[in-house]
């Protein structure tokens, strides 16, 4: 009944929210607007080719990307050769952006009905096979016009609102079968906003590609763009001549420059997203409140019973059972293990290193989400999200070192040198090694997504020149602090642990505890996966912020409840159990990735499969550290609290 009431209130509030008129907010763009005068050149830069959703297809067929000027495509090059279009951020490079100059000549307010791009290109049979395969896999071309992605208009359903999807198809095919058409003509529609009578700003860019075999270059440096009656097909067994042409159309728009990204940042299926999020939130909040109520009630009874017991003398107990008339008996449950509960866990060095990295990841994730929520990480500043994550991870190395050292000292560890070295090296080493290994597959396939060697050197330099010293400083400060004192003394001889019930055994408990935190984030995880593998812009940080908060509360609550029942069963090995049980959410994250692969992806090559599994495993490992640290620290505070609240002789 309570659940139904909460759900009714939530959905009623949601309907009221969705019925309000929508507004467009100004975000911090990260770049200053550029105003153009008539006939002033507007830059068109080219980026990598990425997998894209084909028409009547809901699956991605590749995890690779390719550079625009890869020889097999035979795209037209600038006369002076392709040049870097400015310095790309570290995050942009890591996420695969390779932005170059192009031979396109766009002039503000100057329409071009047909313009040649370069000399006629001859595509050999090997290149034709490569390009045709990319068309079959649904690859898209990506341009940037005044910093805006060249887009394709899209609707979720017939009659629905139109929004923009970055990129446009390299070619067309019918249900994945021949004939395969190559798009060699581009109708470029650029929307502009009038700032004054002489200055204008670009606020939109759409590209409608065409396949035209009958287009040709003329002798007077012009071109005949032909028509759509005869598509262009590449010959797999011979050579094919291709003429690249384009047209430019300038269209006035009432959209202001400050909100020109709104059409790109539209949330797909917003009502479904909202209802799914609210439904998950209500269920999770209901479970958390139920768990909290049960736990508080049990603890209140335990405190009353234990503290009341201390007022009796041994003579007050009967000789036959040790129980008086009020049912008060000697120590039992979690109080019985008070002499062992703060005993150092096995492998304290490894646990402290994991917890330090988990704390570092916790602060990095939280601050990044908050920055993105307030608009500091705008999509117009390409790669800003990835750059912020790397810089924050580096800066919070100090926290990771401090937490690891302080806990290791409290555990009674003596290998302080190993702790200082392993904290900034062990987990980052696993992440970097996995990333480097997967990058080798990209290098081998000639993908533009392969991170250049110089960028690898930059990452290693940041790691060893900034992150490592900060972590050492944090560890030094942590070891200088006094060890965290336990509220009760630890016995010299450990007590035996009785057999556990089935649900408190490691595997069942990990599955039970890990399922709930995953339930708080699985809806948002689906949209994040879409953004990563479908090359969409993710900008739903408000939803992500709520999910992150719910996950923290849920993870802490269920882990504390698990540790309470574990101690009640007289099992005092709670440190690793709390870490692994909360971290088991990563198992569900990885399983969810495999299910996503099954229903949303259909890779044609084994390299894409290895990349998907590798990156999913890497993300799951980071989730393991994050949720494991949340579960441990909440349990750590809980155990200290309850044993500080009782009197122990």
mmCIF file of C-alpha atoms in Angstrom, residues 324-624:
data_model
loop_
_atom_site.group_PDB
_atom_site.id
_atom_site.type_symbol
_atom_site.label_atom_id
_atom_site.label_comp_id
_atom_site.label_asym_id
_atom_site.label_seq_id
_atom_site.Cartn_x
_atom_site.Cartn_y
_atom_site.Cartn_z
ATOM 1 C CA UNK A 324 16.347 -14.500 34.023
ATOM 2 C CA UNK A 325 12.651 -14.028 34.112
ATOM 3 C CA UNK A 326 12.743 -11.151 31.635
ATOM 4 C CA UNK A 327 14.523 -13.230 29.031
ATOM 5 C CA UNK A 328 17.823 -11.383 29.419
ATOM 6 C CA UNK A 329 20.770 -13.584 28.486
ATOM 7 C CA UNK A 330 24.501 -13.198 28.205
ATOM 8 C CA UNK A 331 26.202 -11.580 25.212
ATOM 9 C CA UNK A 332 24.863 -12.776 21.895
ATOM 10 C CA UNK A 333 24.646 -11.579 18.346
ATOM 11 C CA UNK A 334 26.929 -8.802 17.188
ATOM 12 C CA UNK A 335 28.040 -7.858 20.700
ATOM 13 C CA UNK A 336 29.527 -11.318 21.106
ATOM 14 C CA UNK A 337 32.249 -10.539 18.526
ATOM 15 C CA UNK A 338 33.236 -7.170 20.007
ATOM 16 C CA UNK A 339 36.727 -8.524 20.725
ATOM 17 C CA UNK A 340 37.297 -9.504 17.084
ATOM 18 C CA UNK A 341 35.281 -7.087 14.953
ATOM 19 C CA UNK A 342 38.179 -4.631 14.604
ATOM 20 C CA UNK A 343 40.763 -7.304 13.913
ATOM 21 C CA UNK A 344 42.887 -6.444 10.864
ATOM 22 C CA UNK A 345 41.486 -7.983 7.657
ATOM 23 C CA UNK A 346 43.499 -10.395 5.503
ATOM 24 C CA UNK A 347 45.690 -8.633 2.921
ATOM 25 C CA UNK A 348 45.250 -5.161 4.460
ATOM 26 C CA UNK A 349 47.669 -3.659 1.943
ATOM 27 C CA UNK A 350 45.576 -4.644 -1.079
ATOM 28 C CA UNK A 351 42.336 -3.584 0.601
ATOM 29 C CA UNK A 352 43.721 -0.174 1.534
ATOM 30 C CA UNK A 353 44.994 0.370 -2.025
ATOM 31 C CA UNK A 354 41.587 -0.528 -3.477
ATOM 32 C CA UNK A 355 39.809 1.740 -0.986
ATOM 33 C CA UNK A 356 42.137 4.655 -1.693
ATOM 34 C CA UNK A 357 41.504 4.338 -5.433
ATOM 35 C CA UNK A 358 37.781 3.927 -4.783
ATOM 36 C CA UNK A 359 37.688 7.127 -2.725
ATOM 37 C CA UNK A 360 39.631 8.917 -5.462
ATOM 38 C CA UNK A 361 37.155 7.671 -8.063
ATOM 39 C CA UNK A 362 34.203 8.673 -5.871
ATOM 40 C CA UNK A 363 35.299 12.303 -5.613
ATOM 41 C CA UNK A 364 36.321 12.469 -9.270
ATOM 42 C CA UNK A 365 32.916 11.167 -10.432
ATOM 43 C CA UNK A 366 30.937 13.401 -8.104
ATOM 44 C CA UNK A 367 32.770 16.619 -8.969
ATOM 45 C CA UNK A 368 32.682 15.844 -12.708
ATOM 46 C CA UNK A 369 28.919 15.293 -12.621
ATOM 47 C CA UNK A 370 28.395 18.529 -10.665
ATOM 48 C CA UNK A 371 30.543 20.507 -13.121
ATOM 49 C CA UNK A 372 28.645 19.020 -16.048
ATOM 50 C CA UNK A 373 25.310 19.656 -14.304
ATOM 51 C CA UNK A 374 26.054 23.382 -14.097
ATOM 52 C CA UNK A 375 27.095 23.539 -17.753
ATOM 53 C CA UNK A 376 30.853 23.912 -17.364
ATOM 54 C CA UNK A 377 31.491 20.922 -19.653
ATOM 55 C CA UNK A 378 29.690 22.059 -22.770
ATOM 56 C CA UNK A 379 29.621 19.844 -25.892
ATOM 57 C CA UNK A 380 30.783 22.827 -27.933
ATOM 58 C CA UNK A 381 34.116 22.484 -26.163
ATOM 59 C CA UNK A 382 34.879 19.059 -27.588
ATOM 60 C CA UNK A 383 36.495 16.604 -25.208
ATOM 61 C CA UNK A 384 35.961 18.791 -22.145
ATOM 62 C CA UNK A 385 34.257 15.958 -20.254
ATOM 63 C CA UNK A 386 37.126 13.528 -20.795
ATOM 64 C CA UNK A 387 39.722 16.195 -20.024
ATOM 65 C CA UNK A 388 37.948 17.128 -16.782
ATOM 66 C CA UNK A 389 37.798 13.489 -15.681
ATOM 67 C CA UNK A 390 41.525 12.985 -16.230
ATOM 68 C CA UNK A 391 42.510 16.229 -14.491
ATOM 69 C CA UNK A 392 40.213 15.616 -11.522
ATOM 70 C CA UNK A 393 41.444 12.033 -11.188
ATOM 71 C CA UNK A 394 44.990 13.405 -11.136
ATOM 72 C CA UNK A 395 44.242 16.101 -8.547
ATOM 73 C CA UNK A 396 42.331 13.730 -6.289
ATOM 74 C CA UNK A 397 45.348 11.419 -6.162
ATOM 75 C CA UNK A 398 46.141 13.279 -2.956
ATOM 76 C CA UNK A 399 42.875 12.026 -1.428
ATOM 77 C CA UNK A 400 43.522 8.498 -2.671
ATOM 78 C CA UNK A 401 46.964 8.428 -1.081
ATOM 79 C CA UNK A 402 45.709 9.894 2.191
ATOM 80 C CA UNK A 403 42.774 7.487 2.527
ATOM 81 C CA UNK A 404 44.893 4.456 1.654
ATOM 82 C CA UNK A 405 47.654 5.355 4.113
ATOM 83 C CA UNK A 406 45.290 6.248 6.952
ATOM 84 C CA UNK A 407 43.339 3.001 6.611
ATOM 85 C CA UNK A 408 46.464 0.890 6.232
ATOM 86 C CA UNK A 409 47.885 2.387 9.417
ATOM 87 C CA UNK A 410 44.585 1.759 11.221
ATOM 88 C CA UNK A 411 44.688 -1.858 10.037
ATOM 89 C CA UNK A 412 48.065 -2.190 11.732
ATOM 90 C CA UNK A 413 50.005 -2.533 8.503
ATOM 91 C CA UNK A 414 53.771 -2.197 8.656
ATOM 92 C CA UNK A 415 54.705 -2.098 4.943
ATOM 93 C CA UNK A 416 54.240 1.640 4.594
ATOM 94 C CA UNK A 417 56.676 1.855 1.684
ATOM 95 C CA UNK A 418 54.709 -0.698 -0.331
ATOM 96 C CA UNK A 419 51.510 1.213 0.406
ATOM 97 C CA UNK A 420 52.954 4.522 -0.757
ATOM 98 C CA UNK A 421 54.123 2.968 -4.040
ATOM 99 C CA UNK A 422 51.158 0.712 -4.818
ATOM 100 C CA UNK A 423 48.412 3.287 -4.215
ATOM 101 C CA UNK A 424 49.250 5.503 -7.229
ATOM 102 C CA UNK A 425 50.561 2.634 -9.384
ATOM 103 C CA UNK A 426 48.464 -0.518 -8.950
ATOM 104 C CA UNK A 427 44.941 0.513 -10.047
ATOM 105 C CA UNK A 428 46.085 3.144 -12.594
ATOM 106 C CA UNK A 429 48.475 0.514 -13.921
ATOM 107 C CA UNK A 430 45.621 -1.937 -14.483
ATOM 108 C CA UNK A 431 43.553 0.728 -16.237
ATOM 109 C CA UNK A 432 46.427 1.975 -18.390
ATOM 110 C CA UNK A 433 47.579 -1.545 -19.325
ATOM 111 C CA UNK A 434 44.069 -2.548 -20.392
ATOM 112 C CA UNK A 435 43.648 0.672 -22.349
ATOM 113 C CA UNK A 436 47.036 0.237 -24.022
ATOM 114 C CA UNK A 437 46.292 -3.377 -24.948
ATOM 115 C CA UNK A 438 42.942 -2.431 -26.514
ATOM 116 C CA UNK A 439 44.656 0.435 -28.290
ATOM 117 C CA UNK A 440 46.963 -2.069 -29.971
ATOM 118 C CA UNK A 441 43.930 -3.654 -31.642
ATOM 119 C CA UNK A 442 42.915 -0.236 -32.980
ATOM 120 C CA UNK A 443 46.433 0.401 -34.270
ATOM 121 C CA UNK A 444 46.472 -2.983 -35.991
ATOM 122 C CA UNK A 445 43.196 -2.233 -37.797
ATOM 123 C CA UNK A 446 44.259 1.259 -38.860
ATOM 124 C CA UNK A 447 41.447 2.884 -36.889
ATOM 125 C CA UNK A 448 41.538 6.608 -36.176
ATOM 126 C CA UNK A 449 40.319 5.780 -32.674
ATOM 127 C CA UNK A 450 43.829 4.560 -31.822
ATOM 128 C CA UNK A 451 45.405 7.013 -29.394
ATOM 129 C CA UNK A 452 48.666 8.410 -30.823
ATOM 130 C CA UNK A 453 51.943 7.494 -29.157
ATOM 131 C CA UNK A 454 52.587 11.126 -28.206
ATOM 132 C CA UNK A 455 49.262 11.268 -26.359
ATOM 133 C CA UNK A 456 50.228 8.097 -24.507
ATOM 134 C CA UNK A 457 53.412 9.843 -23.429
ATOM 135 C CA UNK A 458 51.364 12.799 -22.195
ATOM 136 C CA UNK A 459 49.173 10.485 -20.111
ATOM 137 C CA UNK A 460 52.203 8.721 -18.627
ATOM 138 C CA UNK A 461 53.798 12.099 -17.886
ATOM 139 C CA UNK A 462 50.683 13.311 -16.063
ATOM 140 C CA UNK A 463 50.605 10.030 -14.170
ATOM 141 C CA UNK A 464 54.212 10.042 -12.963
ATOM 142 C CA UNK A 465 54.922 13.781 -12.772
ATOM 143 C CA UNK A 466 51.670 14.991 -11.159
ATOM 144 C CA UNK A 467 49.496 12.126 -9.921
ATOM 145 C CA UNK A 468 52.307 10.116 -8.326
ATOM 146 C CA UNK A 469 53.780 13.026 -6.291
ATOM 147 C CA UNK A 470 50.309 14.113 -5.143
ATOM 148 C CA UNK A 471 49.525 10.582 -3.997
ATOM 149 C CA UNK A 472 52.841 10.361 -2.150
ATOM 150 C CA UNK A 473 52.105 13.653 -0.388
ATOM 151 C CA UNK A 474 48.690 12.353 0.638
ATOM 152 C CA UNK A 475 50.199 9.092 1.897
ATOM 153 C CA UNK A 476 52.840 10.969 3.856
ATOM 154 C CA UNK A 477 50.158 13.069 5.529
ATOM 155 C CA UNK A 478 48.036 9.973 6.191
ATOM 156 C CA UNK A 479 50.875 8.130 7.898
ATOM 157 C CA UNK A 480 51.648 11.222 9.952
ATOM 158 C CA UNK A 481 48.132 11.145 11.389
ATOM 159 C CA UNK A 482 47.254 8.973 14.347
ATOM 160 C CA UNK A 483 45.635 5.640 13.555
ATOM 161 C CA UNK A 484 41.855 5.532 13.839
ATOM 162 C CA UNK A 485 41.178 4.029 17.251
ATOM 163 C CA UNK A 486 38.573 1.318 17.599
ATOM 164 C CA UNK A 487 35.985 1.807 20.370
ATOM 165 C CA UNK A 488 36.664 -1.670 21.818
ATOM 166 C CA UNK A 489 39.775 -3.712 22.419
ATOM 167 C CA UNK A 490 40.736 -6.630 20.192
ATOM 168 C CA UNK A 491 41.315 -10.024 21.783
ATOM 169 C CA UNK A 492 44.651 -11.716 21.290
ATOM 170 C CA UNK A 493 43.128 -15.046 20.257
ATOM 171 C CA UNK A 494 40.508 -14.935 17.449
ATOM 172 C CA UNK A 495 37.262 -16.718 18.121
ATOM 173 C CA UNK A 496 35.842 -19.392 15.880
ATOM 174 C CA UNK A 497 33.249 -18.415 13.304
ATOM 175 C CA UNK A 498 30.148 -20.631 13.174
ATOM 176 C CA UNK A 499 28.788 -21.781 9.789
ATOM 177 C CA UNK A 500 26.808 -19.084 7.983
ATOM 178 C CA UNK A 501 23.300 -19.378 6.652
ATOM 179 C CA UNK A 502 22.883 -19.678 2.900
ATOM 180 C CA UNK A 503 22.096 -16.033 2.128
ATOM 181 C CA UNK A 504 25.150 -14.807 4.106
ATOM 182 C CA UNK A 505 27.609 -16.880 2.124
ATOM 183 C CA UNK A 506 29.885 -14.912 -0.236
ATOM 184 C CA UNK A 507 28.258 -15.539 -3.624
ATOM 185 C CA UNK A 508 24.559 -15.219 -2.601
ATOM 186 C CA UNK A 509 25.260 -12.142 -0.488
ATOM 187 C CA UNK A 510 27.185 -10.459 -3.313
ATOM 188 C CA UNK A 511 24.310 -11.046 -5.730
ATOM 189 C CA UNK A 512 21.703 -9.801 -3.258
ATOM 190 C CA UNK A 513 23.595 -6.692 -2.146
ATOM 191 C CA UNK A 514 24.911 -5.776 -5.609
ATOM 192 C CA UNK A 515 21.535 -5.948 -7.342
ATOM 193 C CA UNK A 516 19.967 -2.925 -5.637
ATOM 194 C CA UNK A 517 22.641 -0.296 -6.457
ATOM 195 C CA UNK A 518 22.560 -1.497 -10.049
ATOM 196 C CA UNK A 519 18.779 -1.052 -10.032
ATOM 197 C CA UNK A 520 19.309 2.623 -9.266
ATOM 198 C CA UNK A 521 21.468 3.262 -12.340
ATOM 199 C CA UNK A 522 20.449 0.750 -15.000
ATOM 200 C CA UNK A 523 18.050 3.136 -16.773
ATOM 201 C CA UNK A 524 20.656 5.869 -17.077
ATOM 202 C CA UNK A 525 23.252 3.266 -17.971
ATOM 203 C CA UNK A 526 21.245 2.409 -21.072
ATOM 204 C CA UNK A 527 21.398 6.007 -22.313
ATOM 205 C CA UNK A 528 25.111 6.238 -21.526
ATOM 206 C CA UNK A 529 25.717 3.078 -23.563
ATOM 207 C CA UNK A 530 23.744 4.581 -26.441
ATOM 208 C CA UNK A 531 25.905 7.690 -26.275
ATOM 209 C CA UNK A 532 29.162 5.732 -26.263
ATOM 210 C CA UNK A 533 28.453 3.214 -29.005
ATOM 211 C CA UNK A 534 26.024 5.184 -31.201
ATOM 212 C CA UNK A 535 28.233 8.309 -31.196
ATOM 213 C CA UNK A 536 25.488 10.475 -29.708
ATOM 214 C CA UNK A 537 25.954 13.553 -27.545
ATOM 215 C CA UNK A 538 25.200 12.791 -23.892
ATOM 216 C CA UNK A 539 23.912 15.792 -21.953
ATOM 217 C CA UNK A 540 21.435 14.375 -19.423
ATOM 218 C CA UNK A 541 23.550 15.200 -16.393
ATOM 219 C CA UNK A 542 20.534 16.149 -14.288
ATOM 220 C CA UNK A 543 19.269 12.581 -14.530
ATOM 221 C CA UNK A 544 22.776 11.263 -13.955
ATOM 222 C CA UNK A 545 23.170 13.394 -10.825
ATOM 223 C CA UNK A 546 19.954 11.974 -9.360
ATOM 224 C CA UNK A 547 20.934 8.421 -10.234
ATOM 225 C CA UNK A 548 24.381 8.893 -8.717
ATOM 226 C CA UNK A 549 22.874 10.124 -5.453
ATOM 227 C CA UNK A 550 20.339 7.304 -5.324
ATOM 228 C CA UNK A 551 23.074 4.770 -6.018
ATOM 229 C CA UNK A 552 25.183 6.073 -3.122
ATOM 230 C CA UNK A 553 22.262 5.930 -0.681
ATOM 231 C CA UNK A 554 21.179 2.496 -1.845
ATOM 232 C CA UNK A 555 24.679 1.054 -1.828
ATOM 233 C CA UNK A 556 25.361 2.351 1.672
ATOM 234 C CA UNK A 557 22.026 1.185 3.090
ATOM 235 C CA UNK A 558 22.034 -2.385 1.786
ATOM 236 C CA UNK A 559 25.705 -2.909 2.680
ATOM 237 C CA UNK A 560 25.139 -1.710 6.239
ATOM 238 C CA UNK A 561 22.180 -4.068 6.570
ATOM 239 C CA UNK A 562 24.273 -6.948 5.240
ATOM 240 C CA UNK A 563 27.130 -6.227 7.662
ATOM 241 C CA UNK A 564 24.666 -6.082 10.560
ATOM 242 C CA UNK A 565 23.317 -9.555 9.800
ATOM 243 C CA UNK A 566 26.851 -10.802 9.172
ATOM 244 C CA UNK A 567 27.924 -9.657 12.642
ATOM 245 C CA UNK A 568 24.768 -11.096 14.162
ATOM 246 C CA UNK A 569 25.823 -14.475 12.742
ATOM 247 C CA UNK A 570 29.118 -14.017 14.681
ATOM 248 C CA UNK A 571 31.176 -13.532 11.510
ATOM 249 C CA UNK A 572 33.605 -10.671 12.160
ATOM 250 C CA UNK A 573 35.319 -10.797 8.729
ATOM 251 C CA UNK A 574 33.226 -7.917 7.490
ATOM 252 C CA UNK A 575 35.812 -5.650 5.797
ATOM 253 C CA UNK A 576 36.409 -7.606 2.592
ATOM 254 C CA UNK A 577 32.836 -8.894 2.614
ATOM 255 C CA UNK A 578 31.441 -5.339 2.665
ATOM 256 C CA UNK A 579 33.788 -4.278 -0.133
ATOM 257 C CA UNK A 580 33.043 -7.247 -2.384
ATOM 258 C CA UNK A 581 29.292 -7.309 -1.696
ATOM 259 C CA UNK A 582 28.825 -3.647 -2.595
ATOM 260 C CA UNK A 583 31.265 -3.959 -5.491
ATOM 261 C CA UNK A 584 29.222 -6.838 -6.905
ATOM 262 C CA UNK A 585 27.170 -4.175 -8.691
ATOM 263 C CA UNK A 586 29.929 -4.288 -11.282
ATOM 264 C CA UNK A 587 28.930 -7.859 -12.139
ATOM 265 C CA UNK A 588 25.454 -6.632 -13.059
ATOM 266 C CA UNK A 589 26.956 -3.732 -15.032
ATOM 267 C CA UNK A 590 29.041 -6.161 -17.076
ATOM 268 C CA UNK A 591 26.093 -8.545 -17.533
ATOM 269 C CA UNK A 592 23.998 -5.576 -18.663
ATOM 270 C CA UNK A 593 26.685 -4.709 -21.228
ATOM 271 C CA UNK A 594 26.544 -8.246 -22.630
ATOM 272 C CA UNK A 595 22.740 -8.054 -22.868
ATOM 273 C CA UNK A 596 23.093 -4.671 -24.588
ATOM 274 C CA UNK A 597 25.492 -6.289 -27.071
ATOM 275 C CA UNK A 598 22.973 -9.041 -27.729
ATOM 276 C CA UNK A 599 20.065 -6.717 -28.526
ATOM 277 C CA UNK A 600 21.634 -3.455 -29.766
ATOM 278 C CA UNK A 601 24.923 -4.415 -31.428
ATOM 279 C CA UNK A 602 25.813 -6.811 -34.205
ATOM 280 C CA UNK A 603 29.527 -6.657 -34.831
ATOM 281 C CA UNK A 604 30.870 -7.924 -38.121
ATOM 282 C CA UNK A 605 34.463 -8.480 -36.946
ATOM 283 C CA UNK A 606 36.158 -9.976 -33.919
ATOM 284 C CA UNK A 607 38.143 -6.778 -33.267
ATOM 285 C CA UNK A 608 34.962 -4.873 -32.440
ATOM 286 C CA UNK A 609 33.916 -7.698 -30.126
ATOM 287 C CA UNK A 610 37.237 -7.585 -28.261
ATOM 288 C CA UNK A 611 37.001 -3.804 -27.929
ATOM 289 C CA UNK A 612 33.458 -3.928 -26.605
ATOM 290 C CA UNK A 613 34.177 -6.654 -24.048
ATOM 291 C CA UNK A 614 37.465 -5.019 -23.027
ATOM 292 C CA UNK A 615 36.043 -1.539 -22.482
ATOM 293 C CA UNK A 616 32.970 -2.970 -20.731
ATOM 294 C CA UNK A 617 35.201 -4.974 -18.393
ATOM 295 C CA UNK A 618 37.294 -1.875 -17.685
ATOM 296 C CA UNK A 619 34.214 0.201 -16.853
ATOM 297 C CA UNK A 620 32.893 -2.616 -14.664
ATOM 298 C CA UNK A 621 36.198 -2.732 -12.769
ATOM 299 C CA UNK A 622 35.955 0.990 -12.029
ATOM 300 C CA UNK A 623 32.341 0.551 -10.887
ATOM 301 C CA UNK A 624 33.579 -2.270 -8.638
#
